[in-house]
mmCIF file with all atom_site columns, C-alpha atoms in Angstrom:
data_model
loop_
_atom_site.group_PDB
_atom_site.id
_atom_site.type_symbol
_atom_site.label_atom_id
_atom_site.label_alt_id
_atom_site.label_comp_id
_atom_site.label_asym_id
_atom_site.label_entity_id
_atom_site.label_seq_id
_atom_site.pdbx_PDB_ins_code
_atom_site.Cartn_x
_atom_site.Cartn_y
_atom_site.Cartn_z
_atom_site.occupancy
_atom_site.B_iso_or_equiv
_atom_site.pdbx_formal_charge
_atom_site.auth_seq_id
_atom_site.auth_comp_id
_atom_site.auth_asym_id
_atom_site.auth_atom_id
_atom_site.pdbx_PDB_model_num
ATOM 1   C CA . MET A 1 1   ? -122.574 -63.970 2.007   1.00 87.00 ? 35  MET A CA 1
ATOM 2   C CA . THR A 1 2   ? -119.511 -65.855 0.045   1.00 97.00 ? 36  THR A CA 1
ATOM 3   C CA . THR A 1 3   ? -118.837 -65.523 -3.626  1.00 98.00 ? 37  THR A CA 1
ATOM 4   C CA . LEU A 1 4   ? -118.111 -68.714 -5.276  1.00 98.00 ? 38  LEU A CA 1
ATOM 5   C CA . VAL A 1 5   ? -115.237 -67.952 -8.001  1.00 98.00 ? 39  VAL A CA 1
ATOM 6   C CA . ILE A 1 6   ? -115.340 -69.787 -10.979 1.00 98.00 ? 40  ILE A CA 1
ATOM 7   C CA . GLY A 1 7   ? -112.004 -69.621 -12.910 1.00 96.00 ? 41  GLY A CA 1
ATOM 8   C CA . ALA A 1 8   ? -110.043 -68.197 -9.880  1.00 97.00 ? 42  ALA A CA 1
ATOM 9   C CA . ASN A 1 9   ? -106.819 -69.555 -11.389 1.00 96.00 ? 43  ASN A CA 1
ATOM 10  C CA . GLY A 1 10  ? -106.938 -67.357 -14.596 1.00 95.00 ? 44  GLY A CA 1
ATOM 11  C CA . GLN A 1 11  ? -105.291 -64.283 -14.886 1.00 96.00 ? 45  GLN A CA 1
ATOM 12  C CA . ILE A 1 12  ? -108.569 -62.008 -14.268 1.00 97.00 ? 46  ILE A CA 1
ATOM 13  C CA . GLY A 1 13  ? -109.523 -64.518 -11.461 1.00 98.00 ? 47  GLY A CA 1
ATOM 14  C CA . ARG A 1 14  ? -106.205 -64.453 -9.458  1.00 98.00 ? 48  ARG A CA 1
ATOM 15  C CA . GLN A 1 15  ? -106.417 -60.613 -9.571  1.00 98.00 ? 49  GLN A CA 1
ATOM 16  C CA . PHE A 1 16  ? -109.588 -60.570 -8.253  1.00 98.00 ? 50  PHE A CA 1
ATOM 17  C CA . CYS A 1 17  ? -109.166 -63.222 -5.457  1.00 98.00 ? 51  CYS A CA 1
ATOM 18  C CA . GLU A 1 18  ? -106.349 -60.847 -4.092  1.00 98.00 ? 52  GLU A CA 1
ATOM 19  C CA . LEU A 1 19  ? -108.459 -57.877 -4.134  1.00 98.00 ? 53  LEU A CA 1
ATOM 20  C CA . ALA A 1 20  ? -111.386 -59.427 -2.419  1.00 98.00 ? 54  ALA A CA 1
ATOM 21  C CA . LYS A 1 21  ? -108.989 -60.900 0.192   1.00 97.00 ? 55  LYS A CA 1
ATOM 22  C CA . ALA A 1 22  ? -107.560 -57.476 0.985   1.00 96.00 ? 56  ALA A CA 1
ATOM 23  C CA . ALA A 1 23  ? -111.012 -56.053 1.055   1.00 96.00 ? 57  ALA A CA 1
ATOM 24  C CA . GLY A 1 24  ? -112.248 -58.798 3.509   1.00 96.00 ? 58  GLY A CA 1
ATOM 25  C CA . GLU A 1 25  ? -114.850 -59.834 0.840   1.00 97.00 ? 59  GLU A CA 1
ATOM 26  C CA . PRO A 1 26  ? -115.530 -63.566 1.822   1.00 97.00 ? 60  PRO A CA 1
ATOM 27  C CA . ILE A 1 27  ? -114.780 -65.822 -1.370  1.00 98.00 ? 61  ILE A CA 1
ATOM 28  C CA . LYS A 1 28  ? -114.231 -69.491 -2.276  1.00 98.00 ? 62  LYS A CA 1
ATOM 29  C CA . ALA A 1 29  ? -111.938 -70.068 -4.980  1.00 98.00 ? 63  ALA A CA 1
ATOM 30  C CA . MET A 1 30  ? -112.797 -72.637 -7.217  1.00 98.00 ? 64  MET A CA 1
ATOM 31  C CA . VAL A 1 31  ? -109.872 -74.936 -8.773  1.00 96.00 ? 65  VAL A CA 1
ATOM 32  C CA . ARG A 1 32  ? -109.319 -77.630 -10.958 1.00 92.00 ? 66  ARG A CA 1
ATOM 33  C CA . SER A 1 33  ? -106.549 -79.420 -9.031  1.00 91.00 ? 67  SER A CA 1
ATOM 34  C CA . GLU A 1 34  ? -105.033 -80.031 -5.762  1.00 92.00 ? 68  GLU A CA 1
ATOM 35  C CA . GLU A 1 35  ? -101.639 -78.431 -7.451  1.00 93.00 ? 69  GLU A CA 1
ATOM 36  C CA . GLN A 1 36  ? -103.628 -75.166 -7.878  1.00 94.00 ? 70  GLN A CA 1
ATOM 37  C CA . ARG A 1 37  ? -104.487 -74.873 -4.603  1.00 94.00 ? 71  ARG A CA 1
ATOM 38  C CA . ALA A 1 38  ? -101.337 -73.825 -2.945  1.00 94.00 ? 72  ALA A CA 1
ATOM 39  C CA . TRP A 1 39  ? -101.262 -70.334 -4.628  1.00 96.00 ? 73  TRP A CA 1
ATOM 40  C CA . PHE A 1 40  ? -104.692 -69.377 -2.860  1.00 97.00 ? 74  PHE A CA 1
ATOM 41  C CA . GLU A 1 41  ? -104.033 -71.153 0.681   1.00 94.00 ? 75  GLU A CA 1
ATOM 42  C CA . GLU A 1 42  ? -100.662 -69.260 0.973   1.00 95.00 ? 76  GLU A CA 1
ATOM 43  C CA . ARG A 1 43  ? -102.677 -65.939 0.658   1.00 95.00 ? 77  ARG A CA 1
ATOM 44  C CA . GLY A 1 44  ? -105.364 -67.397 3.139   1.00 96.00 ? 78  GLY A CA 1
ATOM 45  C CA . ILE A 1 45  ? -108.044 -67.767 0.528   1.00 97.00 ? 79  ILE A CA 1
ATOM 46  C CA . ASP A 1 46  ? -110.613 -70.555 0.794   1.00 97.00 ? 80  ASP A CA 1
ATOM 47  C CA . THR A 1 47  ? -110.628 -72.908 -2.034  1.00 97.00 ? 81  THR A CA 1
ATOM 48  C CA . VAL A 1 48  ? -112.363 -75.785 -3.450  1.00 97.00 ? 82  VAL A CA 1
ATOM 49  C CA . VAL A 1 49  ? -111.521 -78.550 -6.110  1.00 97.00 ? 83  VAL A CA 1
ATOM 50  C CA . ALA A 1 50  ? -114.344 -78.760 -8.762  1.00 96.00 ? 84  ALA A CA 1
ATOM 51  C CA . ASP A 1 51  ? -114.477 -79.348 -12.180 1.00 93.00 ? 85  ASP A CA 1
ATOM 52  C CA . LEU A 1 52  ? -116.639 -77.528 -14.963 1.00 93.00 ? 86  LEU A CA 1
ATOM 53  C CA . GLU A 1 53  ? -116.450 -80.790 -17.390 1.00 93.00 ? 87  GLU A CA 1
ATOM 54  C CA . GLY A 1 54  ? -117.281 -82.753 -14.018 1.00 93.00 ? 88  GLY A CA 1
ATOM 55  C CA . GLU A 1 55  ? -118.515 -82.911 -10.632 1.00 92.00 ? 89  GLU A CA 1
ATOM 56  C CA . LEU A 1 56  ? -119.576 -79.411 -9.622  1.00 95.00 ? 90  LEU A CA 1
ATOM 57  C CA . ARG A 1 57  ? -122.520 -78.911 -7.443  1.00 97.00 ? 91  ARG A CA 1
ATOM 58  C CA . HIS A 1 58  ? -120.322 -79.361 -3.835  1.00 97.00 ? 92  HIS A CA 1
ATOM 59  C CA . ALA A 1 59  ? -118.541 -76.144 -4.936  1.00 98.00 ? 93  ALA A CA 1
ATOM 60  C CA . PHE A 1 60  ? -121.797 -74.322 -4.581  1.00 98.00 ? 94  PHE A CA 1
ATOM 61  C CA . GLU A 1 61  ? -122.292 -75.161 -0.792  1.00 97.00 ? 95  GLU A CA 1
ATOM 62  C CA . GLY A 1 62  ? -122.001 -72.246 1.504   1.00 97.00 ? 96  GLY A CA 1
ATOM 63  C CA . CYS A 1 63  ? -122.236 -69.661 -1.402  1.00 98.00 ? 97  CYS A CA 1
ATOM 64  C CA . ASP A 1 64  ? -124.460 -66.794 -1.932  1.00 97.00 ? 98  ASP A CA 1
ATOM 65  C CA . GLN A 1 65  ? -123.560 -65.609 -5.266  1.00 97.00 ? 99  GLN A CA 1
ATOM 66  C CA . VAL A 1 66  ? -121.323 -66.961 -7.973  1.00 98.00 ? 100 VAL A CA 1
ATOM 67  C CA . LEU A 1 67  ? -118.585 -64.928 -10.236 1.00 98.00 ? 101 LEU A CA 1
ATOM 68  C CA . PHE A 1 68  ? -117.916 -66.865 -13.668 1.00 98.00 ? 102 PHE A CA 1
ATOM 69  C CA . THR A 1 69  ? -114.823 -65.686 -14.976 1.00 97.00 ? 103 THR A CA 1
ATOM 70  C CA . ALA A 1 70  ? -113.666 -69.058 -16.436 1.00 95.00 ? 104 ALA A CA 1
ATOM 71  C CA . GLY A 1 71  ? -112.158 -69.560 -20.188 1.00 87.00 ? 105 GLY A CA 1
ATOM 72  C CA . SER A 1 72  ? -110.786 -72.398 -22.110 1.00 79.00 ? 106 SER A CA 1
ATOM 73  C CA . GLY A 1 73  ? -107.918 -70.129 -23.018 1.00 73.00 ? 107 GLY A CA 1
ATOM 74  C CA . PRO A 1 74  ? -106.440 -69.227 -26.259 1.00 65.00 ? 108 PRO A CA 1
ATOM 75  C CA . HIS A 1 75  ? -104.231 -72.603 -26.939 1.00 71.00 ? 109 HIS A CA 1
ATOM 76  C CA . THR A 1 76  ? -107.159 -74.941 -26.945 1.00 77.00 ? 110 THR A CA 1
ATOM 77  C CA . GLY A 1 77  ? -109.725 -75.910 -29.574 1.00 81.00 ? 111 GLY A CA 1
ATOM 78  C CA . PRO A 1 78  ? -113.265 -75.254 -30.261 1.00 80.00 ? 112 PRO A CA 1
ATOM 79  C CA . ASP A 1 79  ? -114.205 -78.307 -28.132 1.00 86.00 ? 113 ASP A CA 1
ATOM 80  C CA . LYS A 1 80  ? -113.094 -76.750 -25.201 1.00 88.00 ? 114 LYS A CA 1
ATOM 81  C CA . THR A 1 81  ? -114.613 -73.551 -26.086 1.00 90.00 ? 115 THR A CA 1
ATOM 82  C CA . LEU A 1 82  ? -117.976 -75.482 -26.159 1.00 91.00 ? 116 LEU A CA 1
ATOM 83  C CA . MET A 1 83  ? -117.330 -77.446 -22.788 1.00 93.00 ? 117 MET A CA 1
ATOM 84  C CA . ILE A 1 84  ? -115.912 -74.548 -20.641 1.00 93.00 ? 118 ILE A CA 1
ATOM 85  C CA . ASP A 1 85  ? -117.052 -71.134 -22.076 1.00 93.00 ? 119 ASP A CA 1
ATOM 86  C CA . LEU A 1 86  ? -120.624 -72.401 -23.118 1.00 95.00 ? 120 LEU A CA 1
ATOM 87  C CA . TYR A 1 87  ? -121.738 -75.490 -21.458 1.00 95.00 ? 121 TYR A CA 1
ATOM 88  C CA . GLY A 1 88  ? -119.724 -75.043 -18.148 1.00 96.00 ? 122 GLY A CA 1
ATOM 89  C CA . ALA A 1 89  ? -121.224 -71.467 -17.893 1.00 97.00 ? 123 ALA A CA 1
ATOM 90  C CA . ILE A 1 90  ? -124.800 -72.854 -18.464 1.00 97.00 ? 124 ILE A CA 1
ATOM 91  C CA . ARG A 1 91  ? -124.355 -75.754 -15.944 1.00 97.00 ? 125 ARG A CA 1
ATOM 92  C CA . ALA A 1 92  ? -123.185 -73.079 -13.530 1.00 97.00 ? 126 ALA A CA 1
ATOM 93  C CA . ALA A 1 93  ? -126.048 -70.780 -13.897 1.00 97.00 ? 127 ALA A CA 1
ATOM 94  C CA . ASP A 1 94  ? -128.555 -73.750 -13.834 1.00 97.00 ? 128 ASP A CA 1
ATOM 95  C CA . LEU A 1 95  ? -127.097 -74.747 -10.521 1.00 97.00 ? 129 LEU A CA 1
ATOM 96  C CA . ALA A 1 96  ? -127.329 -70.772 -9.165  1.00 97.00 ? 130 ALA A CA 1
ATOM 97  C CA . SER A 1 97  ? -130.790 -70.957 -10.119 1.00 96.00 ? 131 SER A CA 1
ATOM 98  C CA . GLU A 1 98  ? -131.626 -74.220 -8.742  1.00 96.00 ? 132 GLU A CA 1
ATOM 99  C CA . LEU A 1 99  ? -129.789 -73.601 -5.390  1.00 96.00 ? 133 LEU A CA 1
ATOM 100 C CA . GLY A 1 100 ? -131.660 -70.081 -5.053  1.00 96.00 ? 134 GLY A CA 1
ATOM 101 C CA . LEU A 1 101 ? -128.291 -68.113 -5.099  1.00 97.00 ? 135 LEU A CA 1
ATOM 102 C CA . SER A 1 102 ? -128.855 -64.238 -4.993  1.00 97.00 ? 136 SER A CA 1
ATOM 103 C CA . ARG A 1 103 ? -126.814 -63.617 -8.106  1.00 98.00 ? 137 ARG A CA 1
ATOM 104 C CA . TYR A 1 104 ? -124.928 -64.701 -11.129 1.00 98.00 ? 138 TYR A CA 1
ATOM 105 C CA . LEU A 1 105 ? -122.021 -62.294 -12.269 1.00 98.00 ? 139 LEU A CA 1
ATOM 106 C CA . MET A 1 106 ? -120.849 -63.325 -15.767 1.00 98.00 ? 140 MET A CA 1
ATOM 107 C CA . VAL A 1 107 ? -117.681 -62.182 -17.368 1.00 98.00 ? 141 VAL A CA 1
ATOM 108 C CA . SER A 1 108 ? -118.287 -62.249 -21.099 1.00 96.00 ? 142 SER A CA 1
ATOM 109 C CA . ALA A 1 109 ? -117.172 -60.145 -24.056 1.00 94.00 ? 143 ALA A CA 1
ATOM 110 C CA . MET A 1 110 ? -118.009 -57.061 -25.790 1.00 93.00 ? 144 MET A CA 1
ATOM 111 C CA . ARG A 1 111 ? -117.955 -59.154 -29.361 1.00 86.00 ? 145 ARG A CA 1
ATOM 112 C CA . ALA A 1 112 ? -120.553 -61.619 -27.896 1.00 90.00 ? 146 ALA A CA 1
ATOM 113 C CA . GLU A 1 113 ? -123.111 -59.357 -28.943 1.00 87.00 ? 147 GLU A CA 1
ATOM 114 C CA . ASP A 1 114 ? -122.032 -59.812 -32.773 1.00 90.00 ? 148 ASP A CA 1
ATOM 115 C CA . PRO A 1 115 ? -120.082 -63.206 -32.832 1.00 90.00 ? 149 PRO A CA 1
ATOM 116 C CA . LEU A 1 116 ? -119.642 -62.731 -36.765 1.00 91.00 ? 150 LEU A CA 1
ATOM 117 C CA . SER A 1 117 ? -117.834 -59.387 -36.200 1.00 88.00 ? 151 SER A CA 1
ATOM 118 C CA . ALA A 1 118 ? -115.062 -61.181 -34.522 1.00 86.00 ? 152 ALA A CA 1
ATOM 119 C CA . PRO A 1 119 ? -111.998 -62.477 -36.004 1.00 87.00 ? 153 PRO A CA 1
ATOM 120 C CA . GLU A 1 120 ? -112.661 -65.674 -37.469 1.00 89.00 ? 154 GLU A CA 1
ATOM 121 C CA . LYS A 1 121 ? -110.335 -67.545 -34.860 1.00 87.00 ? 155 LYS A CA 1
ATOM 122 C CA . LEU A 1 122 ? -112.443 -65.952 -32.217 1.00 87.00 ? 156 LEU A CA 1
ATOM 123 C CA . ARG A 1 123 ? -116.090 -66.647 -33.447 1.00 90.00 ? 157 ARG A CA 1
ATOM 124 C CA . PRO A 1 124 ? -116.417 -69.840 -31.767 1.00 89.00 ? 158 PRO A CA 1
ATOM 125 C CA . TYR A 1 125 ? -115.586 -68.202 -28.562 1.00 90.00 ? 159 TYR A CA 1
ATOM 126 C CA . THR A 1 126 ? -117.700 -65.174 -29.052 1.00 92.00 ? 160 THR A CA 1
ATOM 127 C CA . ALA A 1 127 ? -120.705 -67.373 -30.301 1.00 94.00 ? 161 ALA A CA 1
ATOM 128 C CA . ALA A 1 128 ? -120.223 -69.630 -26.793 1.00 94.00 ? 162 ALA A CA 1
ATOM 129 C CA . LYS A 1 129 ? -120.236 -66.513 -25.068 1.00 95.00 ? 163 LYS A CA 1
ATOM 130 C CA . PHE A 1 130 ? -123.283 -64.970 -26.937 1.00 96.00 ? 164 PHE A CA 1
ATOM 131 C CA . ALA A 1 131 ? -125.254 -68.552 -26.092 1.00 96.00 ? 165 ALA A CA 1
ATOM 132 C CA . ALA A 1 132 ? -124.198 -68.444 -22.455 1.00 97.00 ? 166 ALA A CA 1
ATOM 133 C CA . ASP A 1 133 ? -125.212 -64.938 -22.028 1.00 97.00 ? 167 ASP A CA 1
ATOM 134 C CA . ALA A 1 134 ? -128.697 -65.552 -23.555 1.00 97.00 ? 168 ALA A CA 1
ATOM 135 C CA . HIS A 1 135 ? -128.997 -68.661 -21.393 1.00 97.00 ? 169 HIS A CA 1
ATOM 136 C CA . LEU A 1 136 ? -128.172 -66.440 -18.104 1.00 97.00 ? 170 LEU A CA 1
ATOM 137 C CA . ARG A 1 137 ? -130.500 -63.747 -19.414 1.00 96.00 ? 171 ARG A CA 1
ATOM 138 C CA . HIS A 1 138 ? -133.544 -66.469 -19.401 1.00 94.00 ? 172 HIS A CA 1
ATOM 139 C CA . SER A 1 139 ? -132.606 -67.989 -16.438 1.00 93.00 ? 173 SER A CA 1
ATOM 140 C CA . ARG A 1 140 ? -134.239 -67.354 -12.844 1.00 89.00 ? 174 ARG A CA 1
ATOM 141 C CA . VAL A 1 141 ? -131.087 -65.910 -11.203 1.00 95.00 ? 175 VAL A CA 1
ATOM 142 C CA . PRO A 1 142 ? -130.597 -62.415 -11.010 1.00 97.00 ? 176 PRO A CA 1
ATOM 143 C CA . HIS A 1 143 ? -127.482 -61.463 -12.734 1.00 98.00 ? 177 HIS A CA 1
ATOM 144 C CA . VAL A 1 144 ? -125.051 -59.119 -14.151 1.00 98.00 ? 178 VAL A CA 1
ATOM 145 C CA . ILE A 1 145 ? -123.293 -59.475 -17.022 1.00 98.00 ? 179 ILE A CA 1
ATOM 146 C CA . LEU A 1 146 ? -119.594 -57.661 -17.587 1.00 98.00 ? 180 LEU A CA 1
ATOM 147 C CA . LYS A 1 147 ? -118.585 -57.508 -21.084 1.00 97.00 ? 181 LYS A CA 1
ATOM 148 C CA . PRO A 1 148 ? -114.677 -56.342 -21.424 1.00 97.00 ? 182 PRO A CA 1
ATOM 149 C CA . GLY A 1 149 ? -113.309 -55.124 -24.448 1.00 95.00 ? 183 GLY A CA 1
ATOM 150 C CA . ARG A 1 150 ? -109.688 -56.639 -25.941 1.00 94.00 ? 184 ARG A CA 1
ATOM 151 C CA . LEU A 1 151 ? -107.857 -57.560 -22.767 1.00 95.00 ? 185 LEU A CA 1
ATOM 152 C CA . THR A 1 152 ? -104.376 -56.167 -22.093 1.00 97.00 ? 186 THR A CA 1
ATOM 153 C CA . ASP A 1 153 ? -101.861 -56.708 -19.262 1.00 97.00 ? 187 ASP A CA 1
ATOM 154 C CA . GLU A 1 154 ? -101.546 -52.940 -18.541 1.00 97.00 ? 188 GLU A CA 1
ATOM 155 C CA . ALA A 1 155 ? -101.520 -51.618 -14.847 1.00 97.00 ? 189 ALA A CA 1
ATOM 156 C CA . ALA A 1 156 ? -104.604 -50.887 -13.039 1.00 97.00 ? 190 ALA A CA 1
ATOM 157 C CA . THR A 1 157 ? -105.827 -47.208 -13.588 1.00 97.00 ? 191 THR A CA 1
ATOM 158 C CA . ARG A 1 158 ? -109.292 -47.947 -11.911 1.00 97.00 ? 192 ARG A CA 1
ATOM 159 C CA . LYS A 1 159 ? -110.720 -45.542 -14.552 1.00 98.00 ? 193 LYS A CA 1
ATOM 160 C CA . VAL A 1 160 ? -113.107 -47.104 -16.754 1.00 98.00 ? 194 VAL A CA 1
ATOM 161 C CA . ALA A 1 161 ? -115.745 -46.144 -19.942 1.00 98.00 ? 195 ALA A CA 1
ATOM 162 C CA . THR A 1 162 ? -118.748 -48.298 -20.836 1.00 97.00 ? 196 THR A CA 1
ATOM 163 C CA . SER A 1 163 ? -118.902 -47.546 -24.379 1.00 96.00 ? 197 SER A CA 1
ATOM 164 C CA . LEU A 1 164 ? -116.924 -47.110 -27.414 1.00 95.00 ? 198 LEU A CA 1
ATOM 165 C CA . GLU A 1 165 ? -118.123 -43.579 -27.859 1.00 96.00 ? 199 GLU A CA 1
ATOM 166 C CA . GLU A 1 166 ? -116.449 -42.611 -24.563 1.00 96.00 ? 200 GLU A CA 1
ATOM 167 C CA . THR A 1 167 ? -112.944 -43.927 -25.899 1.00 96.00 ? 201 THR A CA 1
ATOM 168 C CA . GLY A 1 168 ? -113.083 -42.705 -29.291 1.00 95.00 ? 202 GLY A CA 1
ATOM 169 C CA . GLY A 1 169 ? -113.390 -45.958 -30.547 1.00 93.00 ? 203 GLY A CA 1
ATOM 170 C CA . GLU A 1 170 ? -110.672 -47.616 -28.267 1.00 95.00 ? 204 GLU A CA 1
ATOM 171 C CA . ASN A 1 171 ? -111.654 -51.160 -27.391 1.00 95.00 ? 205 ASN A CA 1
ATOM 172 C CA . THR A 1 172 ? -109.101 -51.982 -24.747 1.00 97.00 ? 206 THR A CA 1
ATOM 173 C CA . VAL A 1 173 ? -109.177 -52.860 -21.089 1.00 98.00 ? 207 VAL A CA 1
ATOM 174 C CA . SER A 1 174 ? -106.648 -53.938 -18.510 1.00 98.00 ? 208 SER A CA 1
ATOM 175 C CA . ARG A 1 175 ? -107.437 -57.201 -16.680 1.00 98.00 ? 209 ARG A CA 1
ATOM 176 C CA . ALA A 1 176 ? -106.391 -55.149 -13.477 1.00 98.00 ? 210 ALA A CA 1
ATOM 177 C CA . ASN A 1 177 ? -109.181 -52.762 -14.326 1.00 98.00 ? 211 ASN A CA 1
ATOM 178 C CA . VAL A 1 178 ? -111.507 -55.734 -15.002 1.00 98.00 ? 212 VAL A CA 1
ATOM 179 C CA . ALA A 1 179 ? -110.657 -57.143 -11.527 1.00 98.00 ? 213 ALA A CA 1
ATOM 180 C CA . HIS A 1 180 ? -111.270 -54.026 -9.809  1.00 98.00 ? 214 HIS A CA 1
ATOM 181 C CA . ALA A 1 181 ? -114.418 -53.596 -11.613 1.00 98.00 ? 215 ALA A CA 1
ATOM 182 C CA . LEU A 1 182 ? -115.634 -57.074 -10.362 1.00 98.00 ? 216 LEU A CA 1
ATOM 183 C CA . SER A 1 183 ? -114.476 -56.280 -7.016  1.00 98.00 ? 217 SER A CA 1
ATOM 184 C CA . HIS A 1 184 ? -116.781 -53.564 -6.840  1.00 98.00 ? 218 HIS A CA 1
ATOM 185 C CA . LEU A 1 185 ? -119.699 -55.506 -8.432  1.00 98.00 ? 219 LEU A CA 1
ATOM 186 C CA . VAL A 1 186 ? -119.445 -58.268 -5.984  1.00 97.00 ? 220 VAL A CA 1
ATOM 187 C CA . GLN A 1 187 ? -119.867 -55.550 -3.403  1.00 96.00 ? 221 GLN A CA 1
ATOM 188 C CA . ALA A 1 188 ? -122.650 -54.034 -5.106  1.00 96.00 ? 222 ALA A CA 1
ATOM 189 C CA . ARG A 1 189 ? -125.194 -56.553 -4.268  1.00 94.00 ? 223 ARG A CA 1
ATOM 190 C CA . THR A 1 190 ? -128.427 -54.749 -5.105  1.00 94.00 ? 224 THR A CA 1
ATOM 191 C CA . LEU A 1 191 ? -127.418 -54.390 -8.410  1.00 96.00 ? 225 LEU A CA 1
ATOM 192 C CA . VAL A 1 192 ? -129.099 -56.979 -10.576 1.00 97.00 ? 226 VAL A CA 1
ATOM 193 C CA . ASP A 1 193 ? -130.164 -57.686 -14.202 1.00 97.00 ? 227 ASP A CA 1
ATOM 194 C CA . ARG A 1 194 ? -127.650 -55.163 -15.747 1.00 97.00 ? 228 ARG A CA 1
ATOM 195 C CA . GLU A 1 195 ? -125.138 -55.558 -18.366 1.00 97.00 ? 229 GLU A CA 1
ATOM 196 C CA . PHE A 1 196 ? -122.059 -53.277 -18.929 1.00 98.00 ? 230 PHE A CA 1
ATOM 197 C CA . ASP A 1 197 ? -119.578 -53.043 -21.659 1.00 97.00 ? 231 ASP A CA 1
ATOM 198 C CA . LEU A 1 198 ? -116.050 -52.329 -20.002 1.00 98.00 ? 232 LEU A CA 1
ATOM 199 C CA . LEU A 1 199 ? -113.242 -50.422 -21.589 1.00 98.00 ? 233 LEU A CA 1
ATOM 200 C CA . ASP A 1 200 ? -110.248 -48.339 -20.093 1.00 98.00 ? 234 ASP A CA 1
ATOM 201 C CA . GLY A 1 201 ? -111.534 -44.804 -19.608 1.00 98.00 ? 235 GLY A CA 1
ATOM 202 C CA . GLU A 1 202 ? -111.900 -41.756 -17.282 1.00 97.00 ? 236 GLU A CA 1
ATOM 203 C CA . ARG A 1 203 ? -114.604 -42.549 -15.063 1.00 98.00 ? 237 ARG A CA 1
ATOM 204 C CA . GLU A 1 204 ? -114.465 -43.988 -11.447 1.00 98.00 ? 238 GLU A CA 1
ATOM 205 C CA . ILE A 1 205 ? -115.574 -47.628 -11.417 1.00 98.00 ? 239 ILE A CA 1
ATOM 206 C CA . ALA A 1 206 ? -118.340 -46.966 -8.726  1.00 97.00 ? 240 ALA A CA 1
ATOM 207 C CA . GLU A 1 207 ? -119.549 -44.304 -11.151 1.00 97.00 ? 241 GLU A CA 1
ATOM 208 C CA . ALA A 1 208 ? -119.706 -46.145 -14.474 1.00 97.00 ? 242 ALA A CA 1
ATOM 209 C CA . LEU A 1 209 ? -121.294 -49.188 -13.156 1.00 97.00 ? 243 LEU A CA 1
ATOM 210 C CA . SER A 1 210 ? -124.144 -47.879 -11.328 1.00 90.00 ? 244 SER A CA 1
#
């Protein structure tokens, strides 16, 4: 019952991997290069080298579900956004469906629901997320889509909200709280075909994401 973590070397990915390791949850961290292995291997986390823009199928071997938390990052152009956030997510979903995985957990974004509402420089990213989410919804693989608000580096509170109404319009969530939410979702294996916005709030994660 191993979870393949695509985007393990990202800020949310690393925090999630540490939480999963501490909880005894079997994971396989997908990294892009041998150089990235060391951080995970020092913590006893299984790794596999694979590339969203290259060979990918072998990474899925022995895995039951996949968590996609990869992103091209803020310092790349629209070309990488297309290849990683859109096409990479679609390729991973198609492989998950083809190989009969039990679930695909997608980290998306709140603004993906309406890409034109995002600041102009973020619109390629939110449009990519919009299209990747739509592809996943129409795939044959059971899925959960988590849509965080604007990410911050605040410490984890483990208290969240799932709507702007709950927060009085405040649209932020810490990466640490996203990682804790993902830790819950990975273990909540009966939760399928659901979508959640995620913000910092006042509810326990298990209550909010149920």
